[in-house]
mmCIF file of C-alpha atoms in Angstrom:
data_model
loop_
_atom_site.group_PDB
_atom_site.id
_atom_site.type_symbol
_atom_site.label_atom_id
_atom_site.label_comp_id
_atom_site.label_asym_id
_atom_site.label_seq_id
_atom_site.Cartn_x
_atom_site.Cartn_y
_atom_site.Cartn_z
ATOM 1 C CA MET A 1 152.756 227.746 42.685
ATOM 2 C CA LYS A 2 149.094 228.263 41.880
ATOM 3 C CA TYR A 3 148.101 227.414 38.317
ATOM 4 C CA ASN A 4 145.300 229.162 36.431
ATOM 5 C CA PHE A 5 143.346 226.608 34.422
ATOM 6 C CA ASP A 6 140.697 229.201 33.569
ATOM 7 C CA GLN A 7 143.189 230.962 31.287
ATOM 8 C CA GLU A 8 142.189 230.723 27.638
ATOM 9 C CA ILE A 9 145.202 230.097 25.400
ATOM 10 C CA CYS A 10 144.952 230.580 21.650
ATOM 11 C CA ARG A 11 146.256 227.443 19.939
ATOM 12 C CA GLN A 12 145.280 228.384 16.405
ATOM 13 C CA GLY A 13 148.213 228.795 14.072
ATOM 14 C CA THR A 14 150.469 226.499 16.120
ATOM 15 C CA ASP A 15 150.073 223.468 13.804
ATOM 16 C CA CYS A 16 147.714 222.067 16.422
ATOM 17 C CA GLU A 17 145.631 219.096 15.316
ATOM 18 C CA LYS A 18 142.726 219.911 17.621
ATOM 19 C CA TRP A 19 142.261 223.491 16.381
ATOM 20 C CA ASP A 20 144.088 223.795 13.054
ATOM 21 C CA ASN A 21 142.754 220.570 11.539
ATOM 22 C CA LEU A 22 139.031 221.240 12.033
ATOM 23 C CA LYS A 23 138.381 221.948 8.351
ATOM 24 C CA ASN A 24 140.087 218.766 7.187
ATOM 25 C CA GLN A 25 138.567 216.608 9.926
ATOM 26 C CA PHE A 26 135.013 217.937 10.052
ATOM 27 C CA GLY A 27 134.570 220.113 6.987
ATOM 28 C CA VAL A 28 133.945 223.214 9.125
ATOM 29 C CA LYS A 29 136.184 225.667 10.991
ATOM 30 C CA ASP A 30 133.982 227.857 13.204
ATOM 31 C CA VAL A 31 133.054 225.221 15.770
ATOM 32 C CA ILE A 32 134.231 224.586 19.341
ATOM 33 C CA PRO A 33 136.810 221.735 19.271
ATOM 34 C CA MET A 34 136.042 219.251 22.039
ATOM 35 C CA TRP A 35 137.353 216.167 20.259
ATOM 36 C CA VAL A 36 140.947 214.834 20.113
ATOM 37 C CA ALA A 37 142.238 213.870 23.584
ATOM 38 C CA ASP A 38 144.677 216.613 24.423
ATOM 39 C CA MET A 39 144.165 219.489 26.845
ATOM 40 C CA ASP A 40 143.841 223.236 26.307
ATOM 41 C CA PHE A 41 146.113 223.899 29.289
ATOM 42 C CA LYS A 42 149.796 224.791 29.470
ATOM 43 C CA SER A 43 152.094 222.058 30.744
ATOM 44 C CA PRO A 44 153.647 222.514 34.231
ATOM 45 C CA GLN A 45 156.030 225.454 34.539
ATOM 46 C CA PRO A 46 158.996 223.217 35.543
ATOM 47 C CA VAL A 47 158.562 221.330 32.255
ATOM 48 C CA ILE A 48 158.477 224.558 30.266
ATOM 49 C CA GLU A 49 161.616 225.812 32.041
ATOM 50 C CA ALA A 50 163.461 222.516 31.502
ATOM 51 C CA LEU A 51 162.637 222.560 27.783
ATOM 52 C CA LYS A 52 163.737 226.200 27.482
ATOM 53 C CA GLN A 53 167.046 225.411 29.163
ATOM 54 C CA ARG A 54 167.645 222.438 26.876
ATOM 55 C CA ALA A 55 166.699 224.455 23.777
ATOM 56 C CA GLU A 56 169.081 227.255 24.756
ATOM 57 C CA HIS A 57 171.980 224.786 24.884
ATOM 58 C CA GLY A 58 171.840 224.884 21.101
ATOM 59 C CA VAL A 59 173.186 221.413 20.285
ATOM 60 C CA TYR A 60 170.515 218.850 19.501
ATOM 61 C CA GLY A 61 172.477 215.725 18.685
ATOM 62 C CA TYR A 62 171.741 212.105 19.494
ATOM 63 C CA GLY A 63 170.431 211.580 23.000
ATOM 64 C CA LEU A 64 170.074 208.794 25.525
ATOM 65 C CA ARG A 65 167.883 207.804 28.441
ATOM 66 C CA SER A 66 169.908 208.295 31.608
ATOM 67 C CA ASP A 67 169.584 206.449 34.908
ATOM 68 C CA SER A 68 167.979 209.598 36.286
ATOM 69 C CA TYR A 69 165.357 209.482 33.525
ATOM 70 C CA MET A 70 164.561 205.832 34.284
ATOM 71 C CA GLU A 71 164.432 206.484 38.023
ATOM 72 C CA SER A 72 161.910 209.283 37.509
ATOM 73 C CA ILE A 73 159.539 206.794 35.869
ATOM 74 C CA VAL A 74 160.032 204.222 38.630
ATOM 75 C CA ASP A 75 159.522 206.848 41.344
ATOM 76 C CA TRP A 76 156.356 208.239 39.748
ATOM 77 C CA ILE A 77 154.694 204.840 39.415
ATOM 78 C CA LYS A 78 155.618 203.920 42.976
ATOM 79 C CA ARG A 79 154.433 207.231 44.397
ATOM 80 C CA ARG A 80 151.193 207.644 42.437
ATOM 81 C CA HIS A 81 150.189 204.011 41.850
ATOM 82 C CA ARG A 82 151.893 201.952 44.561
ATOM 83 C CA TRP A 83 153.550 199.635 42.039
ATOM 84 C CA SER A 84 157.255 198.809 42.432
ATOM 85 C CA VAL A 85 158.706 198.681 38.929
ATOM 86 C CA LYS A 86 162.333 197.762 38.240
ATOM 87 C CA LYS A 87 164.328 199.944 35.855
ATOM 88 C CA GLU A 88 165.284 196.965 33.710
ATOM 89 C CA TRP A 89 161.599 196.257 33.006
ATOM 90 C CA ILE A 90 161.184 199.555 31.161
ATOM 91 C CA THR A 91 161.568 199.848 27.415
ATOM 92 C CA HIS A 92 160.289 202.459 25.015
ATOM 93 C CA SER A 93 158.161 203.626 22.122
ATOM 94 C CA PRO A 94 157.416 206.965 20.451
ATOM 95 C CA GLY A 95 153.824 206.518 21.654
ATOM 96 C CA VAL A 96 151.367 203.991 23.020
ATOM 97 C CA ILE A 97 149.756 203.227 19.658
ATOM 98 C CA PRO A 98 153.177 202.527 18.063
ATOM 99 C CA ALA A 99 153.795 200.246 21.063
ATOM 100 C CA LEU A 100 150.600 198.351 20.272
ATOM 101 C CA SER A 101 151.772 197.911 16.688
ATOM 102 C CA LEU A 102 155.165 196.704 17.903
ATOM 103 C CA SER A 103 153.508 194.284 20.328
ATOM 104 C CA ILE A 104 151.237 192.854 17.663
ATOM 105 C CA LYS A 105 154.204 192.253 15.362
ATOM 106 C CA SER A 106 156.349 190.864 18.178
ATOM 107 C CA PHE A 107 153.904 188.410 19.721
ATOM 108 C CA THR A 108 151.378 187.417 17.052
ATOM 109 C CA ASN A 109 151.383 186.209 13.462
ATOM 110 C CA PRO A 110 149.236 187.207 10.475
ATOM 111 C CA GLY A 111 145.840 185.567 10.834
ATOM 112 C CA ASP A 112 145.990 185.404 14.630
ATOM 113 C CA LYS A 113 143.101 186.861 16.609
ATOM 114 C CA ILE A 114 143.234 189.786 19.037
ATOM 115 C CA ILE A 115 140.455 190.725 21.467
ATOM 116 C CA ILE A 116 139.240 194.276 22.046
ATOM 117 C CA GLN A 117 136.340 195.516 24.181
ATOM 118 C CA PRO A 118 134.252 198.082 22.291
ATOM 119 C CA PRO A 119 133.201 200.803 22.375
ATOM 120 C CA VAL A 120 136.945 201.392 22.620
ATOM 121 C CA TYR A 121 139.658 203.722 21.338
ATOM 122 C CA HIS A 122 139.380 203.440 17.572
ATOM 123 C CA HIS A 123 143.087 203.029 16.845
ATOM 124 C CA PHE A 124 143.035 199.583 18.490
ATOM 125 C CA ALA A 125 141.020 198.193 15.576
ATOM 126 C CA ARG A 126 143.092 200.104 13.045
ATOM 127 C CA VAL A 127 146.466 198.728 14.133
ATOM 128 C CA ILE A 128 145.125 195.163 14.381
ATOM 129 C CA GLN A 129 143.686 195.273 10.866
ATOM 130 C CA ALA A 130 146.772 197.011 9.449
ATOM 131 C CA ALA A 131 148.912 194.160 10.766
ATOM 132 C CA GLY A 132 146.752 191.522 9.086
ATOM 133 C CA ARG A 133 145.370 190.154 12.351
ATOM 134 C CA GLU A 134 141.716 189.402 13.065
ATOM 135 C CA ILE A 135 139.654 191.405 15.545
ATOM 136 C CA VAL A 136 137.587 189.550 18.111
ATOM 137 C CA SER A 137 134.990 191.902 19.585
ATOM 138 C CA ASN A 138 134.016 191.428 23.233
ATOM 139 C CA PRO A 139 131.542 194.308 23.687
ATOM 140 C CA LEU A 140 131.127 195.907 27.083
ATOM 141 C CA MET A 141 127.665 195.753 28.658
ATOM 142 C CA LEU A 142 125.786 198.955 29.495
ATOM 143 C CA GLU A 143 123.331 198.524 32.350
ATOM 144 C CA ASN A 144 121.787 201.324 34.416
ATOM 145 C CA GLY A 145 124.230 203.880 33.068
ATOM 146 C CA ARG A 146 127.374 201.878 33.836
ATOM 147 C CA TYR A 147 129.542 199.655 31.680
ATOM 148 C CA SER A 148 130.981 196.295 32.718
ATOM 149 C CA MET A 149 132.922 193.486 31.075
ATOM 150 C CA ASP A 150 131.006 190.540 29.603
ATOM 151 C CA PHE A 151 133.127 187.605 30.760
ATOM 152 C CA GLU A 152 130.733 184.942 29.471
ATOM 153 C CA ASP A 153 130.860 186.418 25.978
ATOM 154 C CA LEU A 154 134.646 186.696 26.253
ATOM 155 C CA GLU A 155 135.192 183.057 27.149
ATOM 156 C CA ALA A 156 132.752 181.903 24.480
ATOM 157 C CA LYS A 157 134.779 183.707 21.794
ATOM 158 C CA ILE A 158 138.192 182.389 22.793
ATOM 159 C CA ASP A 159 139.698 179.749 20.530
ATOM 160 C CA ALA A 160 143.212 178.524 19.716
ATOM 161 C CA LYS A 161 143.825 181.447 17.325
ATOM 162 C CA VAL A 162 143.299 184.128 20.006
ATOM 163 C CA LYS A 163 146.770 185.272 21.100
ATOM 164 C CA MET A 164 146.309 188.727 22.622
ATOM 165 C CA LEU A 165 143.845 191.006 24.417
ATOM 166 C CA ILE A 166 144.283 194.779 24.387
ATOM 167 C CA LEU A 167 143.015 196.216 27.661
ATOM 168 C CA CYS A 168 142.086 199.898 27.909
ATOM 169 C CA SER A 169 142.511 200.937 31.557
ATOM 170 C CA PRO A 170 141.121 203.457 32.436
ATOM 171 C CA HIS A 171 138.810 202.867 29.512
ATOM 172 C CA ASN A 172 138.543 205.332 26.639
ATOM 173 C CA PRO A 173 135.841 206.474 25.800
ATOM 174 C CA ILE A 174 133.537 205.238 28.589
ATOM 175 C CA GLY A 175 135.717 206.342 31.527
ATOM 176 C CA ARG A 176 135.568 203.138 33.565
ATOM 177 C CA VAL A 177 138.291 202.584 36.151
ATOM 178 C CA TRP A 178 138.351 198.807 36.403
ATOM 179 C CA SER A 179 138.191 197.241 39.857
ATOM 180 C CA LYS A 180 140.736 194.757 41.157
ATOM 181 C CA GLU A 181 138.080 192.039 40.974
ATOM 182 C CA GLU A 182 137.350 192.765 37.305
ATOM 183 C CA LEU A 183 141.024 192.880 36.370
ATOM 184 C CA THR A 184 141.746 189.691 38.307
ATOM 185 C CA ARG A 185 138.957 187.787 36.590
ATOM 186 C CA LEU A 186 140.130 189.032 33.211
ATOM 187 C CA GLY A 187 143.740 188.114 33.947
ATOM 188 C CA GLN A 188 142.892 184.628 35.170
ATOM 189 C CA LEU A 189 140.835 183.965 32.061
ATOM 190 C CA CYS A 190 143.634 185.144 29.750
ATOM 191 C CA ILE A 191 146.300 183.107 31.547
ATOM 192 C CA LYS A 192 144.068 180.035 31.415
ATOM 193 C CA HIS A 193 143.960 180.352 27.622
ATOM 194 C CA ASN A 194 147.546 181.623 27.194
ATOM 195 C CA ILE A 195 146.456 185.041 25.932
ATOM 196 C CA LEU A 196 148.931 187.909 26.312
ATOM 197 C CA ILE A 197 147.474 191.108 27.802
ATOM 198 C CA VAL A 198 148.671 194.455 26.473
ATOM 199 C CA ALA A 199 147.399 197.132 28.857
ATOM 200 C CA ASP A 200 147.016 200.658 27.502
ATOM 201 C CA GLU A 201 147.147 202.638 30.756
ATOM 202 C CA ILE A 202 147.958 206.027 29.278
ATOM 203 C CA HIS A 203 145.116 207.719 31.238
ATOM 204 C CA PHE A 204 146.247 206.154 34.531
ATOM 205 C CA ASP A 205 146.855 209.476 36.265
ATOM 206 C CA PHE A 206 143.289 210.720 35.649
ATOM 207 C CA VAL A 207 140.980 209.208 38.245
ATOM 208 C CA TYR A 208 138.095 210.965 39.988
ATOM 209 C CA LYS A 209 137.146 210.953 43.665
ATOM 210 C CA THR A 210 136.427 207.577 45.323
ATOM 211 C CA HIS A 211 138.143 205.631 42.516
ATOM 212 C CA THR A 212 141.658 204.177 42.305
ATOM 213 C CA HIS A 213 143.551 203.028 39.240
ATOM 214 C CA ILE A 214 145.129 199.608 39.671
ATOM 215 C CA PRO A 215 147.908 198.772 37.189
ATOM 216 C CA PHE A 216 147.033 195.356 35.779
ATOM 217 C CA ALA A 217 150.567 194.013 36.205
ATOM 218 C CA SER A 218 150.699 195.116 39.844
ATOM 219 C CA ILE A 219 148.071 192.580 40.904
ATOM 220 C CA SER A 220 150.375 189.541 40.863
ATOM 221 C CA GLU A 221 153.732 188.327 39.609
ATOM 222 C CA GLU A 222 151.890 185.962 37.284
ATOM 223 C CA PHE A 223 149.976 188.862 35.728
ATOM 224 C CA ALA A 224 153.175 190.906 35.436
ATOM 225 C CA ASN A 225 154.918 188.092 33.571
ATOM 226 C CA HIS A 226 151.991 187.722 31.203
ATOM 227 C CA SER A 227 151.540 191.352 30.195
ATOM 228 C CA LEU A 228 152.895 194.600 28.803
ATOM 229 C CA THR A 229 151.899 197.947 30.326
ATOM 230 C CA CYS A 230 151.950 201.068 28.160
ATOM 231 C CA ILE A 231 152.183 204.450 29.879
ATOM 232 C CA ALA A 232 153.340 207.972 29.025
ATOM 233 C CA PRO A 233 153.455 211.457 30.507
ATOM 234 C CA SER A 234 151.685 212.686 27.380
ATOM 235 C CA LYS A 235 148.063 212.670 28.571
ATOM 236 C CA THR A 236 148.958 213.539 32.167
ATOM 237 C CA PHE A 237 151.037 216.630 31.378
ATOM 238 C CA ASN A 238 149.784 217.484 27.867
ATOM 239 C CA LEU A 239 153.003 216.367 26.173
ATOM 240 C CA MET A 240 151.689 214.385 23.183
ATOM 241 C CA GLY A 241 153.880 216.294 20.764
ATOM 242 C CA VAL A 242 157.181 215.151 22.320
ATOM 243 C CA GLN A 243 156.335 211.500 21.521
ATOM 244 C CA THR A 244 157.812 209.696 24.503
ATOM 245 C CA SER A 245 156.238 206.584 26.032
ATOM 246 C CA SER A 246 157.371 203.942 28.510
ATOM 247 C CA ILE A 247 156.540 200.282 27.990
ATOM 248 C CA ILE A 248 156.854 198.098 31.082
ATOM 249 C CA ILE A 249 157.582 194.416 30.390
ATOM 250 C CA PRO A 250 158.683 192.448 33.497
ATOM 251 C CA ASN A 251 159.100 189.190 31.544
ATOM 252 C CA GLN A 252 162.579 189.329 30.023
ATOM 253 C CA GLN A 253 161.765 186.949 27.160
ATOM 254 C CA LEU A 254 158.844 189.133 26.124
ATOM 255 C CA ARG A 255 160.933 192.286 26.594
ATOM 256 C CA ASP A 256 163.730 190.911 24.402
ATOM 257 C CA ARG A 257 161.263 190.085 21.630
ATOM 258 C CA TYR A 258 159.695 193.532 21.859
ATOM 259 C CA ASP A 259 163.102 195.247 21.827
ATOM 260 C CA GLN A 260 164.158 193.224 18.814
ATOM 261 C CA GLU A 261 161.179 194.564 16.857
ATOM 262 C CA LEU A 262 161.839 198.078 18.173
ATOM 263 C CA HIS A 263 165.417 197.984 16.894
ATOM 264 C CA THR A 264 164.462 196.287 13.635
ATOM 265 C CA LEU A 265 162.391 199.371 12.863
ATOM 266 C CA SER A 266 165.140 201.692 14.175
ATOM 267 C CA ILE A 267 162.750 203.701 16.368
ATOM 268 C CA GLY A 268 164.368 203.139 19.748
ATOM 269 C CA SER A 269 166.393 206.363 19.905
ATOM 270 C CA PRO A 270 164.864 209.077 22.093
ATOM 271 C CA ASN A 271 163.570 212.501 21.209
ATOM 272 C CA ILE A 272 165.900 214.645 23.331
ATOM 273 C CA PHE A 273 163.106 217.051 24.225
ATOM 274 C CA GLY A 274 160.875 214.126 25.139
ATOM 275 C CA VAL A 275 163.534 212.876 27.569
ATOM 276 C CA VAL A 276 163.780 216.291 29.227
ATOM 277 C CA ALA A 277 160.008 216.769 29.367
ATOM 278 C CA LEU A 278 159.296 213.338 30.853
ATOM 279 C CA GLU A 279 161.842 213.635 33.654
ATOM 280 C CA ALA A 280 160.867 217.207 34.538
ATOM 281 C CA ALA A 281 157.182 216.264 34.576
ATOM 282 C CA TYR A 282 157.605 213.197 36.762
ATOM 283 C CA ARG A 283 159.990 214.933 39.151
ATOM 284 C CA TYR A 284 158.400 218.368 39.441
ATOM 285 C CA GLY A 285 154.899 218.207 37.940
ATOM 286 C CA GLU A 286 152.964 216.701 40.833
ATOM 287 C CA GLU A 287 151.774 220.005 42.281
ATOM 288 C CA TRP A 288 150.397 220.996 38.870
ATOM 289 C CA LEU A 289 148.683 217.613 38.419
ATOM 290 C CA ASP A 290 146.982 217.742 41.812
ATOM 291 C CA GLN A 291 145.570 221.181 40.988
ATOM 292 C CA LEU A 292 144.534 219.988 37.521
ATOM 293 C CA LEU A 293 142.661 217.007 38.954
ATOM 294 C CA GLU A 294 140.699 219.357 41.214
ATOM 295 C CA TYR A 295 139.853 221.545 38.238
ATOM 296 C CA LEU A 296 138.778 218.571 36.113
ATOM 297 C CA GLN A 297 136.632 217.304 38.992
ATOM 298 C CA GLY A 298 134.925 220.707 38.898
ATOM 299 C CA ASN A 299 134.507 220.517 35.119
ATOM 300 C CA LEU A 300 132.989 217.059 35.428
ATOM 301 C CA GLU A 301 130.547 218.110 38.140
ATOM 302 C CA TYR A 302 129.607 221.168 36.069
ATOM 303 C CA THR A 303 129.014 218.973 33.012
ATOM 304 C CA LEU A 304 126.901 216.433 34.888
ATOM 305 C CA SER A 305 124.758 219.143 36.452
ATOM 306 C CA TYR A 306 124.369 221.035 33.175
ATOM 307 C CA PHE A 307 123.079 218.045 31.258
ATOM 308 C CA SER A 308 120.807 216.989 34.115
ATOM 309 C CA ASP A 309 119.298 220.469 34.489
ATOM 310 C CA ASN A 310 119.247 221.686 30.893
ATOM 311 C CA ILE A 311 119.675 218.799 28.440
ATOM 312 C CA PRO A 312 117.941 215.769 29.985
ATOM 313 C CA GLN A 313 117.432 214.288 26.519
ATOM 314 C CA ILE A 314 121.136 213.342 26.538
ATOM 315 C CA ASN A 315 122.253 210.850 29.177
ATOM 316 C CA VAL A 316 125.775 211.246 30.507
ATOM 317 C CA ILE A 317 127.737 208.091 31.327
ATOM 318 C CA GLN A 318 129.562 209.349 34.405
ATOM 319 C CA PRO A 319 133.304 208.718 34.003
ATOM 320 C CA GLU A 320 135.380 207.327 36.852
ATOM 321 C CA GLY A 321 138.589 208.352 35.099
ATOM 322 C CA THR A 322 140.003 210.194 32.026
ATOM 323 C CA TYR A 323 138.933 213.694 30.962
ATOM 324 C CA LEU A 324 136.537 212.273 28.394
ATOM 325 C CA VAL A 325 132.767 212.142 28.823
ATOM 326 C CA TRP A 326 130.620 209.619 26.947
ATOM 327 C CA LEU A 327 127.256 211.072 25.930
ATOM 328 C CA ASP A 328 124.300 208.801 25.197
ATOM 329 C CA CYS A 329 122.330 210.693 22.548
ATOM 330 C CA ARG A 330 120.064 207.845 21.476
ATOM 331 C CA GLU A 331 116.908 209.518 22.810
ATOM 332 C CA LEU A 332 117.330 212.139 20.084
ATOM 333 C CA SER A 333 116.456 209.352 17.602
ATOM 334 C CA PHE A 334 118.987 210.378 14.951
ATOM 335 C CA SER A 335 120.730 208.153 12.478
ATOM 336 C CA VAL A 336 124.521 208.026 12.787
ATOM 337 C CA LYS A 337 124.970 210.607 10.046
ATOM 338 C CA GLU A 338 122.197 212.840 11.381
ATOM 339 C CA LEU A 339 123.726 212.920 14.884
ATOM 340 C CA ASP A 340 127.147 213.870 13.501
ATOM 341 C CA GLU A 341 125.653 216.681 11.419
ATOM 342 C CA PHE A 342 123.419 217.885 14.262
ATOM 343 C CA MET A 343 126.326 218.390 16.660
ATOM 344 C CA LEU A 344 128.445 220.133 14.041
ATOM 345 C CA GLN A 345 125.861 222.196 12.175
ATOM 346 C CA ARG A 346 123.358 222.981 14.939
ATOM 347 C CA ALA A 347 125.329 222.772 18.203
ATOM 348 C CA ARG A 348 128.551 224.020 16.555
ATOM 349 C CA VAL A 349 130.608 221.625 18.670
ATOM 350 C CA ALA A 350 133.178 219.188 17.230
ATOM 351 C CA MET A 351 133.259 215.971 19.243
ATOM 352 C CA ASN A 352 134.521 212.485 18.472
ATOM 353 C CA GLU A 353 131.652 210.595 16.876
ATOM 354 C CA GLY A 354 130.643 207.552 18.897
ATOM 355 C CA HIS A 355 130.524 205.205 15.919
ATOM 356 C CA ILE A 356 134.278 205.464 15.333
ATOM 357 C CA PHE A 357 134.732 203.503 18.581
ATOM 358 C CA GLY A 358 132.835 200.545 17.135
ATOM 359 C CA ARG A 359 129.250 199.674 16.267
ATOM 360 C CA GLU A 360 128.478 199.776 19.989
ATOM 361 C CA GLY A 361 129.184 203.527 19.957
ATOM 362 C CA GLU A 362 126.447 204.402 17.482
ATOM 363 C CA GLY A 363 124.190 207.057 18.982
ATOM 364 C CA PHE A 364 126.923 208.336 21.325
ATOM 365 C CA MET A 365 129.422 211.217 21.262
ATOM 366 C CA ARG A 366 132.706 211.691 23.156
ATOM 367 C CA LEU A 367 133.189 215.089 24.802
ATOM 368 C CA ASN A 368 136.628 216.306 25.949
ATOM 369 C CA ILE A 369 136.282 218.434 29.109
ATOM 370 C CA ALA A 370 140.015 219.239 29.549
ATOM 371 C CA CYS A 371 139.631 222.930 28.775
ATOM 372 C CA PRO A 372 138.887 226.221 30.565
ATOM 373 C CA ARG A 373 135.382 226.179 32.042
ATOM 374 C CA SER A 374 134.361 229.126 29.869
ATOM 375 C CA MET A 375 134.994 227.043 26.760
ATOM 376 C CA LEU A 376 133.174 224.072 28.269
ATOM 377 C CA LYS A 377 130.204 226.285 29.118
ATOM 378 C CA ASN A 378 130.043 227.655 25.562
ATOM 379 C CA ALA A 379 130.008 224.127 24.151
ATOM 380 C CA LEU A 380 127.257 222.983 26.517
ATOM 381 C CA VAL A 381 125.151 226.062 25.735
ATOM 382 C CA GLY A 382 125.529 225.237 22.049
ATOM 383 C CA ILE A 383 124.325 221.683 22.615
ATOM 384 C CA GLU A 384 121.462 222.923 24.828
ATOM 385 C CA ASN A 385 120.254 225.436 22.233
ATOM 386 C CA ALA A 386 120.418 222.865 19.450
ATOM 387 C CA VAL A 387 118.417 220.309 21.419
ATOM 388 C CA ALA A 388 115.905 222.959 22.507
ATOM 389 C CA SER A 389 115.325 224.029 18.899
ATOM 390 C CA LEU A 390 114.873 220.396 17.961
ATOM 391 C CA CYS A 391 112.210 219.949 20.646
ATOM 392 C CA LYS A 392 110.382 223.099 19.493
ATOM 393 C CA ALA A 393 110.344 221.816 15.925
ATOM 394 C CA HIS A 394 108.560 218.698 17.134
#
């Protein structure tokens, strides 16, 4: 079937964080929400139909993850990412961030050090600090509009207390899709120093033309045995609310330790609607996803052209993956607080503030382009008018 991603769907009044939490999050309501990373599109029709059918059954007791459910995950990863995963490698979590918390508790001790690569998804730092572990920051390098890993800085900061590195792949918020060479160098360095890699690959299905996502653990058996891979249908099919993630741990000793922590906290039982949604999405959602990727490619090209033609004062870091666009606003010469207020009060657009992703994000904003193009256009016009008025004032 042909899907209409131009359709505007009212989400207000649905207990939706993105739209209904604007006042609490930003202090204003009448702004265009382009922040939290979910999409303003309906999920695939086969998912909607499967959830309706399950809801109409009327009995919502304890559920389980069937062989068919597990096979749908294996088949999807093989088909879309050319990685042969065994069913027994797969365990679970309500979400990727809970999986990071579980991993930190399973494989590190209070006082241990964990590496992150800012500017990076802000919940990485939060869960590390909440667990009483120490953050080691290995900032990415920005050169000629493109980010890369700083391996010299990374190796210089490794000591005996560093036990884990959290890899964001594709990277949120900068949109890098790491190459096999980059991932291999990173993996070799971590294995050399006995550092466990936890790969957050939740955006793995969102990759733009000419780029390919490579699952870290697919590179070699050694990498697979020294890592955890966190995925979910949530970003891909807009299913965040059903809280169902898959955690792939080929190393049985590591998997047993993770599962022990999972069961200690009694959070291993599935959400029955999450089970239904995941399997329906992975089995029947591919047509929808292929059309979505084309639409997002169009949104990205529209965004790049719009900034280039109309708002050259803001430099766009072109993403290779994700539906998030990292905007370099440093030429506007605002302080952190001034930039936040400018986008909200003058542009009337709510974006994720760059500084929440680490000190390296100061002067940047993260724009979510997973919405109908009409909404995207309205947001960009708002930013254009605000910047134009700023230039006139000077």
